[in-house]
Amino acid sequence: MRGCGFLKGTQMNSMNNEKTLSGKSKYKPIVYITGLTAALAGLLFGLDIGVISGALPFMGVEFGSSTLQLGDIVSALLWGATFGALISGYFSKKYGRKYTLLIAAVVFALGSIGCAVAPSADILIGTRFFLGIAVGIASFTAPLYLSEIAPKTIRGSMISMYQLLITIGIVLAFSSDTYFATYAQIFGHLGGHWRMMFAVLAIPSIIMFIAIYFLPESPRWLLLKGRKSEANAVLSKIRNTEEEVQSEMNEIAETLKVKHDGFKLFAGSRNYRKVIFLGIGLQIIQQLTGINVVMYYAPKIFEIAGFVAVAEQMWGTVLVGCVNVLATFIAIAFVDKLGRKPIMYAGFVVMGISMCMVGIMFKAGLDSHPALTSASAVHPQQVMTFTAIAFLMLFIIGFAMSAGPIIWVLCSEIYPLSGRDLGITASTATNWIVNGIVALTFLSLLEHFGHGNTFLLYGLLEFVFIIFFLLYVPETKGISLEKIEENLMSGRRLKDIGQ
Ligand code: BGC
């Protein structure tokens, strides 16, 4: 990922440093350890997103929940996350990034246990909301911390690592769900083991707490609070030379001279308002791809497609998670070589075709054939089922190589420094709100419009989004944040602010 020099006064220094950094010198191992530890918040994010798909059928049986109530159980976490994202700005500014992440780890642990022991569906909705607060705080604070601690030249890959850990979290949750579901089946306790699926999530939360406890505080936040010598000490630990430390100290100090008042900027600058809406639009698009329809309801989709055995549905779901992890590497490998937009176009075309094909197959009777059994001979409809599953996997590949990581990367690049907090709050909260709406409406959409039409609707939307990219989204590969800001504030079209 490219570096991003900030300020005119220190630009030469920065460039010299980047040369040094991209030349021989390697980063200290502590940089990677720190990055990986903070990215653990992504793991927890993924675990909590992933756990529900395997748990849902069992809790549905235990509580006798209606479709609407199941939708509420799924989406309560998302509303909590929205709330968490909105309050994070306050906490991370007042108490620091590190302590905010520690608070998130505690809420993660308490929330997981709360869900595991919930005696009724209503209480479960409440505990899922509480758990969601942790997810929302993590999704705001971890990328912010990463961007403040990472050397400029690898900032982008560190943010992508956060997305990678989200996907790993999802697949781990799918796998542990599968383990507990299989165990439940063997012993005939259908409904009993969804509680264990939640309870085990307390373990990574505790690990996250301990690991984050040993992290340094963000030097940027320390300087914001006037704690100059502590900021200097942190930078000395994580940078290679004294020259780099001093250069970065100067950059941060210069940055802090700019008034950080996003609200004033919002009221006074049309250009800033435009970019706020771009960030919001990008996150709406990320969620309306329908990715979480697959993430939350994968077993249900497998069931509709004819896999009646719960174990088959669960293993199919694990496969979805693995494909999601692996395809994320495509984005990591190409985002700085080909650019953001070509990858986005490719990913959205793949997603559009895949979703439409699944929709068409449902319309052709994918969901109306007898259940698949391993004993039955190969039947044309089985071929259709496996083709539909293949398209579902292709959809996941399309998302993981494009919208998954790149929308988070773009949202961290487009805002001017003085309005970054508000911009990221607005786009992150939007991500969760739309995530909640999708979760809430999917089962009802299936009921009212039918399986085929629902998937076709999502598929067609992908093509509409391509038009949005063509018209409004800038290519930000290889350009400094400073230049993007200059272009934006001088009134260039959004699409051109990366030139
Ligand atoms: C999205 C999540 C999604 C995940 C899947 C993230 O970028 O924000 O909503 O569940 O990717 O990998």
XYZ file of C-alpha atoms and ligand atoms in Angstrom:
511
model
C 0.000 0.000 0.000
C 1.239 3.449 -0.718
C 2.463 5.800 1.937
C 0.609 8.973 2.652
C 2.645 12.025 3.471
C 0.528 14.545 5.284
C 2.103 17.886 5.559
C 4.083 20.214 3.457
C 6.640 21.100 6.135
C 7.617 17.516 6.723
C 7.088 16.113 3.275
C 10.745 15.821 2.359
C 11.489 13.972 5.560
C 8.609 11.623 4.900
C 9.794 10.889 1.423
C 13.277 10.137 2.650
C 11.853 7.811 5.237
C 9.682 6.032 2.718
C 12.734 5.484 0.572
C 14.553 3.994 3.508
C 11.568 1.908 4.446
C 10.808 0.621 0.983
C 14.508 0.007 0.472
C 16.546 -2.237 2.719
C 15.162 -1.705 6.162
C 12.450 -3.970 7.482
C 9.925 -3.056 10.112
C 10.542 -4.189 13.655
C 8.665 -7.383 14.567
C 6.782 -5.387 17.210
C 5.026 -3.481 14.400
C 3.541 -6.707 13.066
C 2.775 -8.050 16.533
C 1.026 -4.805 17.440
C -0.898 -4.822 14.163
C -1.951 -8.426 14.552
C -3.028 -7.886 18.154
C -5.195 -4.904 17.269
C -6.593 -6.825 14.314
C -7.797 -9.428 16.856
C -10.753 -7.088 17.238
C -11.572 -8.103 13.640
C -11.479 -11.737 14.715
C -14.053 -11.065 17.416
C -16.145 -9.068 14.916
C -16.077 -12.097 12.584
C -16.788 -14.622 15.334
C -19.872 -12.737 16.401
C -21.130 -12.308 12.845
C -20.492 -15.962 12.063
C -21.901 -17.618 15.166
C -25.540 -16.838 14.497
C -25.986 -18.812 11.281
C -25.273 -22.126 13.022
C -27.055 -21.241 16.240
C -30.266 -19.942 14.672
C -31.990 -23.229 13.770
C -31.399 -24.601 17.284
C -32.589 -21.547 19.171
C -35.584 -21.395 16.845
C -36.531 -24.898 18.001
C -35.922 -24.169 21.693
C -37.849 -20.896 21.828
C -40.428 -21.792 19.169
C -39.605 -18.456 17.498
C -41.497 -16.984 14.551
C -39.652 -15.831 11.416
C -39.985 -12.261 12.654
C -38.497 -13.085 16.030
C -35.579 -14.946 14.414
C -34.934 -11.846 12.312
C -34.941 -9.769 15.540
C -32.445 -12.137 17.187
C -30.119 -11.842 14.187
C -30.416 -8.090 13.819
C -30.209 -7.132 17.537
C -26.426 -7.497 17.300
C -26.388 -5.113 14.376
C -28.386 -2.423 16.177
C -26.016 -2.803 19.140
C -23.087 -2.445 16.749
C -24.587 0.720 15.277
C -24.885 2.150 18.777
C -21.334 0.997 19.576
C -19.949 2.654 16.427
C -21.717 5.915 17.297
C -20.351 6.103 20.857
C -16.821 4.960 19.971
C -15.647 8.379 18.842
C -16.310 9.720 22.352
C -14.633 6.832 24.190
C -11.610 6.571 21.943
C -10.986 10.300 22.186
C -11.497 10.499 25.948
C -9.934 7.255 27.191
C -7.606 6.404 24.305
C -7.735 3.748 21.594
C -6.169 1.044 23.720
C -8.557 1.411 26.657
C -11.533 1.564 24.318
C -10.423 -1.751 22.811
C -10.073 -3.163 26.331
C -13.631 -2.052 27.132
C -14.748 -3.787 23.921
C -13.013 -7.027 25.003
C -14.825 -6.983 28.359
C -18.186 -6.339 26.696
C -17.407 -9.137 24.200
C -16.819 -11.606 27.037
C -19.850 -10.552 29.111
C -22.075 -10.407 26.037
C -21.098 -13.906 24.877
C -21.837 -15.386 28.284
C -25.076 -13.384 28.478
C -26.231 -14.880 25.160
C -25.231 -18.379 26.258
C -27.414 -18.261 29.377
C -30.377 -16.247 28.008
C -33.555 -17.903 29.324
C -35.910 -16.494 26.684
C -35.877 -15.121 23.152
C -36.551 -11.590 24.432
C -33.589 -11.666 26.808
C -31.466 -13.117 24.026
C -32.390 -10.132 21.856
C -31.178 -7.857 24.710
C -27.893 -9.728 25.229
C -27.245 -9.794 21.474
C -27.693 -6.014 21.453
C -25.143 -5.758 24.297
C -22.704 -8.009 22.416
C -23.230 -5.824 19.370
C -21.989 -2.763 21.264
C -18.589 -4.492 21.531
C -18.609 -5.344 17.823
C -19.433 -1.725 16.914
C -16.711 -0.316 19.178
C -14.195 -2.765 17.709
C -15.147 -1.934 14.127
C -14.527 1.769 14.717
C -11.509 1.623 17.020
C -9.381 -1.178 15.564
C -8.947 0.286 12.048
C -8.388 3.726 13.630
C -5.705 2.351 15.970
C -4.116 0.394 13.119
C -3.969 3.446 10.891
C -2.349 5.457 13.697
C 0.252 2.902 14.649
C 1.206 1.500 11.212
C 4.180 2.826 9.269
C 2.768 4.875 6.395
C 4.022 2.505 3.727
C 2.144 -0.543 5.025
C -0.927 1.167 6.447
C -3.228 -0.222 3.757
C -2.131 -3.809 4.155
C -2.582 -3.518 7.913
C -6.197 -2.397 7.407
C -6.682 -5.302 5.001
C -5.280 -7.632 7.657
C -8.146 -6.511 9.865
C -10.613 -7.629 7.145
C -8.697 -10.907 6.809
C -9.160 -11.529 10.529
C -12.881 -10.770 10.209
C -13.128 -13.544 7.617
C -11.045 -15.920 9.753
C -13.341 -15.136 12.713
C -16.376 -15.995 10.603
C -14.944 -19.347 9.519
C -13.857 -20.232 13.060
C -17.385 -19.489 14.282
C -18.862 -21.635 11.489
C -16.492 -24.461 12.424
C -17.190 -24.320 16.136
C -20.942 -24.128 15.383
C -20.568 -27.215 13.225
C -18.723 -29.033 15.971
C -21.402 -28.274 18.533
C -24.235 -28.952 16.089
C -22.810 -32.352 15.175
C -22.316 -33.167 18.832
C -25.900 -32.124 19.504
C -27.144 -34.417 16.741
C -25.144 -37.427 17.809
C -26.579 -37.253 21.305
C -30.035 -36.340 20.167
C -30.103 -33.025 22.047
C -31.248 -30.841 19.194
C -31.540 -27.355 20.552
C -29.200 -27.771 23.505
C -25.830 -26.782 22.131
C -26.405 -23.384 20.595
C -25.574 -22.074 24.058
C -22.100 -23.576 23.851
C -21.617 -21.880 20.468
C -21.895 -18.536 22.285
C -20.150 -19.525 25.504
C -16.884 -20.453 23.747
C -16.651 -16.929 22.315
C -15.749 -15.702 25.804
C -12.358 -17.445 25.423
C -11.027 -15.344 22.496
C -12.443 -12.239 24.195
C -10.307 -12.943 27.269
C -7.264 -13.617 25.053
C -7.942 -10.340 23.248
C -8.139 -8.485 26.573
C -4.793 -9.856 27.761
C -3.055 -9.231 24.416
C -4.388 -5.686 24.073
C -3.411 -4.905 27.650
C 0.225 -5.140 26.540
C -0.202 -2.928 23.462
C 1.254 0.573 23.418
C -1.231 3.443 23.273
C -1.536 5.236 19.936
C 1.182 7.910 19.742
C -1.252 10.150 17.909
C -3.760 10.028 20.753
C -0.990 10.575 23.315
C 0.040 13.738 21.500
C -3.574 14.833 21.273
C -3.611 14.663 25.068
C -0.324 16.543 25.320
C 1.614 13.466 26.533
C 4.611 14.157 24.337
C 7.286 12.087 26.078
C 5.041 8.994 26.168
C 4.271 9.422 22.466
C 7.993 9.706 21.789
C 8.671 6.544 23.807
C 6.040 4.557 21.893
C 7.373 5.680 18.520
C 10.933 4.845 19.569
C 9.755 1.295 20.234
C 7.983 0.817 16.916
C 10.126 2.779 14.458
C 13.624 1.960 13.268
C 15.560 5.184 13.624
C 15.497 8.332 15.715
C 15.087 10.302 12.477
C 11.875 8.448 11.688
C 10.595 9.032 15.207
C 11.232 12.772 15.048
C 9.774 13.079 11.561
C 6.594 11.305 12.625
C 6.353 13.327 15.842
C 6.512 16.490 13.713
C 3.906 15.211 11.268
C 1.503 14.360 14.056
C 2.065 17.705 15.745
C 1.397 19.485 12.440
C -1.745 17.429 11.887
C -3.034 18.405 15.288
C -2.802 22.075 14.374
C -5.713 21.476 12.019
C -8.971 21.930 13.902
C -10.725 18.563 14.151
C -14.283 19.698 13.862
C -16.170 17.576 11.414
C -19.540 19.156 12.255
C -18.367 22.665 11.350
C -16.887 21.282 8.175
C -20.160 19.506 7.410
C -22.135 22.716 7.815
C -19.662 24.860 5.888
C -18.236 22.754 3.101
C -20.205 21.286 0.234
C -17.152 19.271 -0.817
C -16.928 17.630 2.589
C -20.640 16.856 2.573
C -20.198 15.196 -0.815
C -17.475 12.904 0.474
C -19.470 12.059 3.604
C -22.281 10.908 1.317
C -19.794 8.960 -0.792
C -18.589 7.065 2.310
C -22.173 6.412 3.379
C -23.034 5.276 -0.154
C -20.067 2.913 -0.290
C -21.041 1.217 2.963
C -24.697 0.944 1.883
C -23.441 -0.763 -1.265
C -21.175 -3.121 0.682
C -24.147 -4.371 2.668
C -26.648 -4.428 -0.214
C -24.377 -6.811 -2.094
C -26.204 -9.340 0.066
C -23.027 -10.759 1.607
C -24.582 -11.156 5.023
C -27.632 -12.871 3.615
C -25.183 -15.652 2.834
C -23.205 -15.230 6.069
C -26.202 -15.313 8.413
C -28.483 -17.645 6.546
C -26.076 -20.012 4.808
C -27.474 -23.192 6.443
C -30.973 -22.038 5.561
C -29.911 -21.504 1.926
C -28.368 -24.988 1.839
C -31.584 -26.385 3.299
C -33.701 -24.627 0.675
C -31.370 -26.055 -1.980
C -32.107 -29.576 -0.766
C -29.524 -30.440 1.890
C -31.797 -31.664 4.657
C -29.188 -32.987 7.091
C -28.090 -30.263 9.522
C -24.468 -31.517 9.368
C -24.434 -31.080 5.569
C -25.777 -27.562 5.891
C -23.187 -26.728 8.508
C -20.228 -28.113 6.561
C -21.427 -26.235 3.503
C -21.387 -23.124 5.645
C -17.806 -23.829 6.781
C -16.849 -24.088 3.112
C -18.422 -20.666 2.490
C -16.259 -19.258 5.291
C -13.046 -20.829 3.932
C -13.689 -19.483 0.437
C -14.241 -16.043 2.005
C -10.866 -16.167 3.778
C -8.921 -17.382 0.753
C -10.435 -14.953 -1.733
C -9.545 -12.014 0.535
C -5.905 -12.664 -0.420
C -6.788 -11.784 -4.046
C -7.610 -8.248 -2.922
C -4.531 -8.007 -0.710
C -2.349 -9.058 -3.650
C -3.848 -6.759 -6.283
C -5.286 -3.691 -4.572
C -2.072 -1.703 -4.991
C -1.056 -3.195 -8.330
C -4.264 -3.053 -10.400
C -6.005 -0.378 -8.324
C -9.238 -0.322 -6.359
C -11.703 0.232 -9.194
C -10.739 -2.584 -11.591
C -10.998 -5.050 -8.707
C -14.353 -3.594 -7.716
C -15.712 -3.894 -11.271
C -14.516 -7.487 -11.553
C -15.887 -8.435 -8.126
C -19.298 -6.867 -8.730
C -19.700 -8.499 -12.155
C -18.881 -11.864 -10.561
C -21.341 -11.209 -7.715
C -24.086 -9.998 -10.074
C -23.860 -12.999 -12.383
C -23.685 -15.448 -9.471
C -26.656 -14.055 -7.555
C -28.774 -13.876 -10.732
C -27.875 -17.472 -11.604
C -28.879 -18.679 -8.126
C -32.126 -16.717 -8.502
C -32.822 -18.211 -11.930
C -32.195 -21.721 -10.599
C -34.608 -21.170 -7.743
C -37.178 -20.034 -10.281
C -36.477 -23.198 -12.275
C -37.383 -25.334 -9.265
C -34.200 -25.656 -7.230
C -36.248 -25.548 -4.030
C -39.047 -27.855 -5.097
C -37.221 -31.159 -5.586
C -37.143 -34.014 -3.089
C -34.423 -33.905 -0.433
C -30.945 -34.975 -1.501
C -29.711 -38.214 -0.012
C -26.336 -39.783 -0.519
C -28.053 -43.044 -1.533
C -29.961 -41.587 -4.466
C -28.523 -41.836 -7.967
C -27.264 -38.673 -9.640
C -30.311 -36.794 -10.776
C -30.446 -33.730 -13.058
C -31.797 -31.743 -10.158
C -28.827 -32.695 -8.032
C -26.631 -31.283 -10.764
C -28.653 -28.087 -10.496
C -28.190 -28.021 -6.718
C -24.429 -28.352 -6.949
C -24.289 -25.740 -9.705
C -26.246 -23.357 -7.476
C -23.829 -23.983 -4.606
C -20.916 -23.332 -6.975
C -22.453 -19.971 -7.906
C -22.918 -19.160 -4.225
C -19.196 -19.782 -3.704
C -18.412 -17.643 -6.734
C -20.498 -14.878 -5.186
C -18.395 -15.098 -2.026
C -15.201 -14.907 -4.098
C -16.553 -11.808 -5.866
C -17.262 -10.122 -2.528
C -14.064 -11.104 -0.748
C -11.859 -9.891 -3.604
C -13.636 -6.543 -3.867
C -16.278 -5.001 -1.636
C -15.103 -6.767 1.546
C -11.696 -5.197 2.030
C -11.753 -2.377 -0.518
C -14.749 -0.486 0.826
C -13.065 -0.311 4.250
C -9.836 0.834 2.564
C -11.634 3.511 0.482
C -13.517 4.776 3.524
C -10.206 5.237 5.319
C -8.757 7.208 2.387
C -11.358 9.673 1.178
C -11.958 11.960 4.181
C -9.954 15.095 4.833
C -7.979 14.883 8.060
C -10.020 17.453 9.934
C -13.251 15.580 9.269
C -11.977 12.021 9.513
C -13.566 11.076 12.854
C -17.019 12.192 11.797
C -16.587 10.638 8.348
C -15.579 7.247 9.727
C -18.320 7.374 12.367
C -20.921 8.094 9.681
C -19.745 5.376 7.297
C -19.181 2.719 10.000
C -22.587 3.357 11.588
C -24.165 3.140 8.114
C -22.501 -0.229 7.571
C -24.205 -1.581 10.681
C -27.596 0.039 10.077
C -27.882 -1.416 6.572
C -26.463 -4.717 7.803
C -29.365 -4.747 10.324
C -31.955 -3.903 7.675
C -30.719 -6.710 5.410
C -30.740 -9.218 8.284
C -34.197 -8.126 9.343
C -35.775 -8.290 5.920
C -34.180 -11.336 4.270
C -36.429 -14.076 5.687
C -39.517 -11.941 5.087
C -38.357 -11.198 1.522
C -38.031 -14.939 0.935
C -41.536 -15.480 2.265
C -43.187 -12.671 0.340
C -41.312 -12.565 -2.964
C -40.103 -16.144 -3.175
C -36.552 -17.468 -3.213
C -35.886 -16.847 -6.894
C -37.037 -13.221 -6.926
C -35.117 -12.371 -3.750
C -31.812 -13.603 -5.168
C -32.532 -11.984 -8.540
C -33.167 -8.675 -6.784
C -29.775 -8.810 -5.053
C -28.117 -9.892 -8.302
C -29.522 -6.996 -10.319
C -28.488 -4.522 -7.629
C -24.815 -5.456 -8.157
C -25.046 -4.101 -11.712
C -26.656 -0.863 -10.503
C -23.711 -0.427 -8.108
C -21.251 -0.691 -10.998
C -22.886 2.423 -12.467
C -22.356 4.180 -9.112
C -18.634 3.329 -9.216
C -18.358 4.603 -12.765
C -19.970 7.911 -11.839
C -18.769 8.725 -8.317
C -15.946 6.573 -7.001
C -12.341 7.786 -7.328
C -9.349 5.569 -8.041
C -7.064 6.199 -5.071
C -4.187 3.867 -5.938
C -0.761 5.395 -5.535
C -1.867 8.901 -4.550
C -1.233 10.558 -1.208
C -4.077 11.319 1.167
C -2.888 14.899 1.107
C -3.451 15.134 -2.644
C -6.883 13.497 -2.372
C -7.818 16.083 0.252
C -6.514 18.943 -1.879
C -8.455 17.730 -4.926
C -11.618 17.228 -2.910
C -11.566 20.567 -1.174
C -10.770 22.423 -4.398
C -14.111 21.233 -5.716
C -13.136 18.485 -8.159
C -15.712 15.866 -9.056
C -15.672 12.968 -6.566
C -14.698 10.584 -9.314
C -11.591 12.680 -10.043
C -10.245 13.335 -6.544
C -7.734 10.517 -6.933
C -6.027 12.033 -9.981
C -18.467 -6.652 6.177
C -19.309 -7.591 6.976
C -19.244 -8.977 6.352
C -17.815 -9.425 6.228
C -17.742 -10.742 5.498
C -17.064 -7.161 6.121
O -16.279 -6.311 5.357
O -18.505 -5.349 6.734
O -20.622 -7.117 7.016
O -19.952 -9.888 7.133
O -17.049 -8.467 5.538
O -16.443 -11.135 5.269
